[in-house]
PDB file of C-alpha atoms in Angstrom:
ATOM      1  CA  VAL A   1      -6.965   9.349   7.478  1.00 66.00           C
ATOM      2  CA  SER A   2      -5.589   6.761   9.878  1.00 77.00           C
ATOM      3  CA  GLY A   3      -6.829   8.184  13.154  1.00 80.00           C
ATOM      4  CA  GLY A   4      -3.266   7.760  14.359  1.00 81.00           C
ATOM      5  CA  SER A   5      -3.373   3.981  13.965  1.00 81.00           C
ATOM      6  CA  LEU A   6      -0.855   3.624  11.126  1.00 78.00           C
ATOM      7  CA  ASP A   7       2.001   5.470  12.837  1.00 84.00           C
ATOM      8  CA  PRO A   8       2.621   4.819  16.538  1.00 87.00           C
ATOM      9  CA  ALA A   9       4.476   8.139  16.859  1.00 92.00           C
ATOM     10  CA  MET A  10       1.674  10.224  15.302  1.00 94.00           C
ATOM     11  CA  PHE A  11      -0.081  11.347  18.496  1.00 96.00           C
ATOM     12  CA  ALA A  12       3.194  12.166  20.286  1.00 96.00           C
ATOM     13  CA  THR A  13       4.365  14.142  17.256  1.00 96.00           C
ATOM     14  CA  ILE A  14       1.117  16.129  17.148  1.00 96.00           C
ATOM     15  CA  ALA A  15       1.461  16.888  20.858  1.00 97.00           C
ATOM     16  CA  ARG A  16       5.115  17.913  20.503  1.00 97.00           C
ATOM     17  CA  LEU A  17       4.381  20.213  17.559  1.00 97.00           C
ATOM     18  CA  GLY A  18       1.236  21.682  19.145  1.00 96.00           C
ATOM     19  CA  VAL A  19      -0.695  21.568  15.878  1.00 97.00           C
ATOM     20  CA  PRO A  20      -4.430  21.031  15.336  1.00 97.00           C
ATOM     21  CA  TYR A  21      -5.397  17.488  14.379  1.00 97.00           C
ATOM     22  CA  VAL A  22      -8.304  16.016  12.443  1.00 97.00           C
ATOM     23  CA  LEU A  23      -9.068  12.677  14.082  1.00 97.00           C
ATOM     24  CA  MET A  24     -10.880  10.510  11.558  1.00 96.00           C
ATOM     25  CA  HIS A  25     -12.455   7.171  12.412  1.00 95.00           C
ATOM     26  CA  LEU A  26     -10.997   4.262  10.478  1.00 91.00           C
ATOM     27  CA  ARG A  27     -10.764   0.581  11.231  1.00 88.00           C
ATOM     28  CA  GLY A  28      -7.882  -1.298   9.658  1.00 77.00           C
ATOM     29  CA  THR A  29      -5.954   0.266   6.809  1.00 75.00           C
ATOM     30  CA  PRO A  30      -7.146   1.597   3.458  1.00 78.00           C
ATOM     31  CA  GLN A  31      -6.310  -1.865   2.096  1.00 82.00           C
ATOM     32  CA  THR A  32      -8.209  -3.841   4.779  1.00 83.00           C
ATOM     33  CA  MET A  33     -10.961  -1.436   5.840  1.00 82.00           C
ATOM     34  CA  THR A  34     -13.691  -3.046   3.734  1.00 82.00           C
ATOM     35  CA  SER A  35     -13.405  -6.243   5.753  1.00 86.00           C
ATOM     36  CA  MET A  36     -13.530  -4.255   9.013  1.00 84.00           C
ATOM     37  CA  ALA A  37     -17.009  -2.769   8.476  1.00 89.00           C
ATOM     38  CA  ASN A  38     -18.663  -4.857  11.204  1.00 93.00           C
ATOM     39  CA  TYR A  39     -20.493  -2.939  13.916  1.00 95.00           C
ATOM     40  CA  GLU A  40     -23.030  -3.721  16.628  1.00 94.00           C
ATOM     41  CA  ASN A  41     -24.260  -0.131  16.328  1.00 97.00           C
ATOM     42  CA  VAL A  42     -22.158   1.950  13.963  1.00 98.00           C
ATOM     43  CA  THR A  43     -22.828   5.267  15.707  1.00 98.00           C
ATOM     44  CA  LEU A  44     -22.151   4.020  19.232  1.00 98.00           C
ATOM     45  CA  ASP A  45     -19.118   2.035  18.092  1.00 98.00           C
ATOM     46  CA  VAL A  46     -17.599   4.988  16.204  1.00 98.00           C
ATOM     47  CA  ILE A  47     -18.219   7.296  19.177  1.00 99.00           C
ATOM     48  CA  ALA A  48     -16.613   4.770  21.555  1.00 98.00           C
ATOM     49  CA  GLU A  49     -13.574   4.294  19.321  1.00 96.00           C
ATOM     50  CA  LEU A  50     -13.131   8.038  18.817  1.00 98.00           C
ATOM     51  CA  SER A  51     -13.531   8.562  22.586  1.00 98.00           C
ATOM     52  CA  GLU A  52     -10.542   6.314  23.256  1.00 97.00           C
ATOM     53  CA  LYS A  53      -8.384   8.236  20.812  1.00 97.00           C
ATOM     54  CA  VAL A  54      -9.574  11.623  22.097  1.00 98.00           C
ATOM     55  CA  ALA A  55      -8.586  10.504  25.614  1.00 98.00           C
ATOM     56  CA  GLN A  56      -5.133   9.454  24.370  1.00 97.00           C
ATOM     57  CA  LEU A  57      -4.627  12.792  22.631  1.00 98.00           C
ATOM     58  CA  ARG A  58      -5.867  14.786  25.630  1.00 98.00           C
ATOM     59  CA  ALA A  59      -3.512  12.839  27.927  1.00 98.00           C
ATOM     60  CA  LEU A  60      -0.651  13.975  25.688  1.00 97.00           C
ATOM     61  CA  GLY A  61      -1.816  17.594  25.925  1.00 97.00           C
ATOM     62  CA  VAL A  62      -3.342  17.958  22.460  1.00 97.00           C
ATOM     63  CA  LYS A  63      -5.921  20.739  22.649  1.00 94.00           C
ATOM     64  CA  ASP A  64      -7.054  21.488  19.101  1.00 97.00           C
ATOM     65  CA  LEU A  65      -9.030  18.521  17.815  1.00 98.00           C
ATOM     66  CA  ILE A  66     -11.516  18.154  14.989  1.00 98.00           C
ATOM     67  CA  LEU A  67     -13.480  14.913  14.695  1.00 98.00           C
ATOM     68  CA  ASP A  68     -14.388  13.122  11.476  1.00 98.00           C
ATOM     69  CA  PRO A  69     -16.681  10.055  11.630  1.00 98.00           C
ATOM     70  CA  GLY A  70     -14.946   8.708   8.520  1.00 96.00           C
ATOM     71  CA  PHE A  71     -17.804   8.365   6.055  1.00 96.00           C
ATOM     72  CA  GLY A  72     -16.889   5.639   3.572  1.00 91.00           C
ATOM     73  CA  PHE A  73     -13.908   4.389   5.583  1.00 91.00           C
ATOM     74  CA  ALA A  74     -14.677   0.903   6.936  1.00 89.00           C
ATOM     75  CA  LYS A  75     -18.362   1.773   6.498  1.00 93.00           C
ATOM     76  CA  THR A  76     -21.061   0.391   4.226  1.00 93.00           C
ATOM     77  CA  PRO A  77     -23.595   2.720   2.585  1.00 93.00           C
ATOM     78  CA  ALA A  78     -26.054   1.704   5.332  1.00 95.00           C
ATOM     79  CA  HIS A  79     -23.475   2.662   7.976  1.00 96.00           C
ATOM     80  CA  ASN A  80     -22.963   6.030   6.281  1.00 96.00           C
ATOM     81  CA  ASP A  81     -26.733   6.605   6.303  1.00 96.00           C
ATOM     82  CA  GLN A  82     -26.974   5.789   9.998  1.00 97.00           C
ATOM     83  CA  LEU A  83     -24.025   8.014  10.907  1.00 98.00           C
ATOM     84  CA  LEU A  84     -25.545  10.898   8.974  1.00 98.00           C
ATOM     85  CA  ARG A  85     -28.902  10.428  10.719  1.00 98.00           C
ATOM     86  CA  ASP A  86     -27.151  10.214  14.091  1.00 98.00           C
ATOM     87  CA  LEU A  87     -24.707  13.085  13.545  1.00 98.00           C
ATOM     88  CA  PRO A  88     -26.165  15.096  16.468  1.00 98.00           C
ATOM     89  CA  ALA A  89     -24.894  12.341  18.809  1.00 98.00           C
ATOM     90  CA  PHE A  90     -21.334  13.514  18.101  1.00 98.00           C
ATOM     91  CA  ARG A  91     -22.089  16.766  19.934  1.00 97.00           C
ATOM     92  CA  VAL A  92     -21.225  14.836  23.105  1.00 97.00           C
ATOM     93  CA  PHE A  93     -17.566  15.550  22.321  1.00 98.00           C
ATOM     94  CA  GLU A  94     -18.045  19.339  22.216  1.00 97.00           C
ATOM     95  CA  LEU A  95     -15.527  19.443  19.360  1.00 98.00           C
ATOM     96  CA  PRO A  96     -15.770  20.663  15.778  1.00 98.00           C
ATOM     97  CA  LEU A  97     -17.094  17.978  13.453  1.00 98.00           C
ATOM     98  CA  LEU A  98     -15.789  17.531   9.917  1.00 98.00           C
ATOM     99  CA  VAL A  99     -17.872  15.581   7.413  1.00 98.00           C
ATOM    100  CA  GLY A 100     -16.613  14.321   4.056  1.00 96.00           C
ATOM    101  CA  LEU A 101     -19.473  13.141   1.853  1.00 95.00           C
ATOM    102  CA  SER A 102     -18.421  14.702  -1.443  1.00 92.00           C
ATOM    103  CA  ARG A 103     -18.904  12.369  -4.423  1.00 90.00           C
ATOM    104  CA  LYS A 104     -19.053   9.261  -2.225  1.00 91.00           C
ATOM    105  CA  SER A 105     -20.104   6.106  -4.042  1.00 89.00           C
ATOM    106  CA  SER A 106     -23.125   5.841  -1.748  1.00 88.00           C
ATOM    107  CA  ILE A 107     -24.426   8.983  -3.478  1.00 92.00           C
ATOM    108  CA  TRP A 108     -23.667   8.422  -7.151  1.00 93.00           C
ATOM    109  CA  ARG A 109     -24.373   4.694  -7.227  1.00 92.00           C
ATOM    110  CA  ARG A 110     -27.821   5.193  -5.705  1.00 92.00           C
ATOM    111  CA  LEU A 111     -28.585   7.908  -8.211  1.00 94.00           C
ATOM    112  CA  GLY A 112     -27.235   5.941 -11.174  1.00 94.00           C
ATOM    113  CA  LEU A 113     -24.648   8.627 -11.938  1.00 95.00           C
ATOM    114  CA  SER A 114     -20.895   9.002 -12.223  1.00 93.00           C
ATOM    115  CA  PRO A 115     -18.931  10.616  -9.370  1.00 90.00           C
ATOM    116  CA  ASP A 116     -18.620  13.816 -11.428  1.00 89.00           C
ATOM    117  CA  GLU A 117     -22.411  13.972 -11.760  1.00 92.00           C
ATOM    118  CA  ALA A 118     -23.109  13.641  -8.027  1.00 92.00           C
ATOM    119  CA  LEU A 119     -23.025  17.351  -7.176  1.00 94.00           C
ATOM    120  CA  ASN A 120     -26.725  17.710  -6.337  1.00 95.00           C
ATOM    121  CA  GLY A 121     -26.688  14.613  -4.141  1.00 95.00           C
ATOM    122  CA  THR A 122     -23.536  15.821  -2.424  1.00 95.00           C
ATOM    123  CA  THR A 123     -25.101  19.231  -1.762  1.00 96.00           C
ATOM    124  CA  VAL A 124     -28.214  17.642  -0.261  1.00 96.00           C
ATOM    125  CA  LEU A 125     -26.181  15.437   2.074  1.00 97.00           C
ATOM    126  CA  ASN A 126     -23.846  18.308   2.994  1.00 97.00           C
ATOM    127  CA  THR A 127     -26.912  20.313   4.014  1.00 97.00           C
ATOM    128  CA  VAL A 128     -28.206  17.399   6.098  1.00 97.00           C
ATOM    129  CA  ALA A 129     -24.763  17.193   7.739  1.00 98.00           C
ATOM    130  CA  LEU A 130     -24.768  20.917   8.534  1.00 97.00           C
ATOM    131  CA  LEU A 131     -28.209  20.593  10.094  1.00 96.00           C
ATOM    132  CA  GLY A 132     -26.923  17.627  12.108  1.00 97.00           C
ATOM    133  CA  GLY A 133     -24.019  19.554  13.584  1.00 96.00           C
ATOM    134  CA  ALA A 134     -21.174  19.436  11.069  1.00 97.00           C
ATOM    135  CA  SER A 135     -19.014  22.526  11.335  1.00 95.00           C
ATOM    136  CA  LEU A 136     -16.621  21.691   8.488  1.00 97.00           C
ATOM    137  CA  LEU A 137     -17.174  20.024   5.135  1.00 98.00           C
ATOM    138  CA  ARG A 138     -14.518  18.220   3.086  1.00 96.00           C
ATOM    139  CA  VAL A 139     -15.554  18.810  -0.526  1.00 96.00           C
ATOM    140  CA  HIS A 140     -14.528  18.704  -4.166  1.00 93.00           C
ATOM    141  CA  ASP A 141     -16.905  21.468  -5.277  1.00 94.00           C
ATOM    142  CA  VAL A 142     -16.046  24.429  -3.062  1.00 97.00           C
ATOM    143  CA  LYS A 143     -18.327  27.088  -4.588  1.00 96.00           C
ATOM    144  CA  GLU A 144     -21.430  24.918  -4.243  1.00 95.00           C
ATOM    145  CA  ALA A 145     -20.521  23.875  -0.703  1.00 96.00           C
ATOM    146  CA  VAL A 146     -20.010  27.509   0.336  1.00 97.00           C
ATOM    147  CA  GLU A 147     -23.449  28.331  -1.053  1.00 96.00           C
ATOM    148  CA  ALA A 148     -24.987  25.445   0.909  1.00 95.00           C
ATOM    149  CA  VAL A 149     -23.289  26.645   4.102  1.00 96.00           C
ATOM    150  CA  LYS A 150     -24.382  30.263   3.559  1.00 96.00           C
ATOM    151  CA  LEU A 151     -28.011  29.367   2.864  1.00 96.00           C
ATOM    152  CA  THR A 152     -28.202  26.885   5.726  1.00 96.00           C
ATOM    153  CA  ARG A 153     -26.745  29.420   8.161  1.00 95.00           C
ATOM    154  CA  TYR A 154     -29.038  32.133   6.805  1.00 95.00           C
ATOM    155  CA  LEU A 155     -32.135  30.010   7.362  1.00 94.00           C
ATOM    156  CA  ILE A 156     -30.973  28.427  10.622  1.00 93.00           C
ATOM    157  CA  PRO A 157     -28.348  30.713  12.203  1.00 90.00           C
ATOM    158  CA  ASP A 158     -27.220  28.207  14.859  1.00 83.00           C
ATOM    159  CA  THR A 159     -25.894  25.694  12.283  1.00 78.00           C
TER     160      THR A 159
END
């Protein structure tokens, strides 16, 4: 979840091993990220910060990358909303996009539910993410997510 920022040897190790890597956006550490949620424009800032890391990884020869905008990591609920609305902007990378919205507090708090009761909200936002260009979903409820993917792809085959 660190985007390579917590271990200076991470990117070199990935390159040496030749393994795929999920590059997630995160500012700070899990302990400090809440105080780092300051953006001029969250979408443009996340894209710029991911671009720098993609360039570093490419320079090391890493080929298999998956991007994750890092929903909930150094992001406010309003930032998460904006990123979800702007998800098509991440197509500029021409890389697979992973989205992790499952049971996020921005879902269950808004609905007045517990995290375990947020399945419907999660499914709705997963569908929005698929329509916006997500190619992978990080989920807790696999069966329901698979159904959302199948129905979305059935109705709109290019998703």
